[in-house]
Amino acid sequence: LVALPSAAGEGWLFASQDPIWGMVNAQGQVLWRREGVLPDLREQTDQLRLSADGHQFRFGYEVWGKAPYRFDINRRELTPDTPSAGAALNVARIEAPDLVVKDWNNTTAPTLNSQSIKLQRGEISRSLAITPDGQRFALGTEWWLRFFDRTGKELWKQPVPGAVWAVNISTDARWVVAGYGDGTIRWHRIEDGKEVLAFFPHADRKRWVLWTPEGYYDASPDAEDLIGYHLNHGKDQAGEFVSASQLRETFYQPNLISQRLGPQGDELMQQAVAKRGDVRELLRAGTTPELVLESAAVIDRLDGYRPVLRIQNAGQGAGRLIVRIDGSELDGRRVGSALSPGRRVELDPLPLTSDARKVTVELVDDRGIASKPIEIPVKVADNTRAAAAREEATLHVLAVGVTEYHDADLRLKYAARDAEAIADRFRQRGGALFKQRVKVTALTDARATVANIEATLKAMAAKARPNDTFVLYMAGHGTVLADSGEYHFLPHELVYENDQSISRQAVSQSRLRTWMSWLPVRSLLLLDTCRAGNVVQLASRAGEEKGAFASLIRLSNRAVIVASSSDKMALEGYKDHGVFSWVVLDALDNADYDNNGQVDVTDIATHVRRLVPEITEKTFKYRQVPMQDTPGDPFAVAQPVGRGAKK
């Protein structure tokens, strides 16, 4: 138990290992209490279980392994560990014929083959795992994670962030995995004990973070601020805490994290550090950017508000400003270059919608490190919001589909037809909702070039008003490049030669993010790409898609629904459409799940999530799993054929 006086002096803040925290007054009365944020990994020697390669693992949120969950690093999925959750995972080995360790559980005197294992005075042994060959073992204690050979010679030891309550060794003999008293699970290289990856599951059983010592991380929604770095600026200056969310532009790398334990993990990490840097070095290179708001701290009208900011600290390099409305990133043309300390910056008037709640502005320097965001709440009179909501809105739809590629080897069957069908269906069902105020453009085959898509999108976006809604649909080939980890959509003109040809000619994930920032805040991206075809080079990289799309969704914070997130291709050939596109078409007609007479983005996502795996498994004997995220309040894009939903 630890206790600290509160800053206000009204009582004592307490925290215990259970974990519980709260406030007590001078009389010892508990003013309030909360369950802690840490999972309790005590007594989980036989509960911390691993797949052969360490990519999947199981643990309990509560002592003795109660409330068991499993996590899949490749799939980025945290799920309850039920009998149907998947293949059985391996329990730590604690016995071997030639290696007999006794008295290792909660004692200060463990033995190996009846000989004492040397520990520090008062050091308590907590956990044990023996290698698959029975020749070495890991011993977790209160103070160290130790690794010995069969003679008792210590091969390495690592300091620990808390008691090692559980330890296991992957059956491929590459990783020592330990569960610590601080609620983290960490992977150590078996050769030298070096930590390569850490996992923290929040006690709410929803949020989680994975990160490496170099600072690269992956995280579930709303979990980035669970970790960060404290910068000490010397005894005469206050310290500074930099949260992971401030490092998002450079260090949020789901693809890299998913491959960290794989055969290429070390090489990929070295490449990432060479290209983007190591967070420890970057943070030592200087202070983080800082902004000061000089305009009104509260927005009280929906038109004409122009944020005015002063650069208190520019960080390193030129820097750029990122503006978001309710988390959705706005047009990159708003940002400045060569931002210097003391410079005053006035941004364009913000396109605020009737349901806008908060504007944030942050400065990102050349290292990819962001300032703490300036938050400006939108507090507008209800009658003003109601009047704005009554303004006639328009639905804008751009549908892109490529069947006939310039490179004949890339030919598909249904992408162009799907784009035309999507455009026509939005014209019908969207027109019913928006009272025929619908502007639809379809670009197919030879018209679907990068330049044409960009010019068309820019022109359509320039005519959109804040309360309008935009849908961007893209069908064709897509892939993730190994060197960048970025998704790329292949336009009509692409001729495949190698990765460099894709990098030069395709629509990169970064470019797609920029395009989305041009659109109204209410926007939906539908991607039906990575279709089955005869291009082996593209198929080989499809397994990295999930991380790439996760990055796109997190950075843009727009509604995105993607055909497939697995290591297989999105399937064509269901009722003369791609499966995903057919389900979206059906959703626009029928997916009114809350029976309110409208089809919103959540309805479409639900329809896709339910029907795509069901149809592909039944028709093709393969389960295609889509990927989606629809942050913020759901917005409607169509009126269904009938008021009832097709469940």
Steps between C-alpha positions, in 0.01 A plus 500: 500500500626848412339831600565858396336822620273648235592834345182661637572374849161340548633152562741225407520324163560129545584213267538130573624200311151345483472737295272765653551871540304783655487783754472492881452795734681577826254284693576198283168507317515392134372796299505305173669197351564362155621171368851539367615506141735201538425134436604282794751245369578338836513120518468449125791265435269251327269769359742703287483283189663544160474388141811335360633828358379724783263703280192380685480491877254454780488662845250575775391847600460379857721307742529123437423560133134581549324700225721343230558686172716431200676742268612447141780738400453436128124557507514779762215332687430476873224246571372290792671162506209261455512133391425613145755784500757309296780248522627404843799698623803360682540503877841580649710187546611461862640144496780328306687171559846654526400835640312484828417840649329499838386757755474764228151623586498787753824409681849643538670162464427331164715201406625338179564126525519540880755782476414856607438756227688815593272800547547831677427514868124534549425443132179296462455254214153523342484309169673235288511388136727233347604504133348239265827304489514484880850650513441860619249683714369846582441597862288804578553675833401821675805682365630318192411282206781244501599236244715194585648198326457144629806532728364806677727747318321831457498590129335840543280703729278800437362755748123495518221763532326289767489149638513232228171330586502275193751390237482278194727406209376467143540149362706634211750593776529863388317691774483516876164662576440643846194639677594778741363669807443823307238319290718465189598191303840525332696299244873449563745355250608162631865551401567810708178595682460822303141625504354540150126547562262591784123469537272681744132403524288753688277357770191614307570196275468713188804723467851372436842622386795318341835680479871446445796655686564708186159667547299340219155397609154371418193574709128451510273807470530742794805316638792708374520715811549195723874521434751778449843636590612733778764753396721641774614854415726544799458602862398858415223412253184298523496160338286427198280202418468404133212263433503244220228697322750784452727252318226359277620646170833316518469218750149359453602204282259202530667313214842520660364386836314204348828377347730576794510138619530356149814382320551846345422688820853619579569605141172691472565675830847603387352640179235692693755654735724595207205664323295650785728492804499365856267681739768515769738684268232723349368615835852573622555716191290787634178613659161418353294752300262729687207715386320788671144597404450874452146498355187436706530187716138402426331494159154659527401507134507252212640729234796732484707375794869521410742339748793730577803333653850590606793260468648481848746227406543371146678180598742375237480606135233684305185350650137493386163558657226237512141610559223258593127540557375235743811300418466510121801647325443802275654615175879484499506836320432660836844416633799728489864432430812655652322564828733680740477589872292812561325482165130583506284282275141576397317209338215503252143514635396157624223309317303411813196275476187529711614208715862610547618474860876562511784635285859399565821643355846352542844578365705210364872552448735332255559213744129418491461612864185701570416764755231437754184585306330833550135416569228751414147395597209593274221645713228638278143584595251221438293714264813568293575128480140424408501761225828366359369143512196605294718633219470287190792261475637323193637149460818483289613161369813413303513136390825368350537154346772344286440177310697565179849587620758636258707203616295206371633270773307703755160452336201444731136413432263718697674810642376746233151349502494523880596869490220576256252303711609675822466840332152414370383361835615809688325711239177311575512434873704808589271709286202375699664620823655825373193601295687446174786728605756241393809558287646172374804438280632161387855459368564159349780331309691748279348797685624369836849651490667659801487847346135465400390361837682776686372781278142372518512454875650845554234665285217315675640576845536871416125521439406318820366689800561416867170312546540296181591132493762336278550136399816380325482145360804333341515155342798339334836356597670611819810393688732590787863570418750327723746791529247763609223284648252726317193392310488595128201505264595409143357740239428419136835620361720288728737257333643260755877452493602501866422673829652822373254511211212474748652768723533735201169437327244391762286692748692470827342485842646844576344642186167340580518658848556840339203448268277414794605817680345701214159350561225618734526364852210263422676269257516128435776307323404162350791290372444180302858419409757219511267288290584146394695504177803360324754737651705293743719798591203688645350203679819435694468825693132496585568388857629847585174671403344508843776709650504738203125559519519540877756776448286672236193489725686623808674791328200625302232403755245460220241227448671223303362161394738261325422177313762278664741520791645152481787337315268399216355690209161671483277273293329569169218319328191515723189591298724675246667717763782489748361360825574817696345726238188285475455523878542880492239520223266286708569714806390816320167330427440314825738568788284712730597315817351753741182537291522878479440518126865577421813306409796647685868405496457275803219313324725440198788388721272260687361356175851451361626344824210254508456402136847503339642215718172308474477522119867425433503202733183354350581574134880474481582291811717784620418758767577851380520739797449871431653783700316812610485791736235770513615747769273774623125528466354293215377700202243387244575451131184333363134423551419128485243350268271418795488607863584152632859376506601173344651326800 
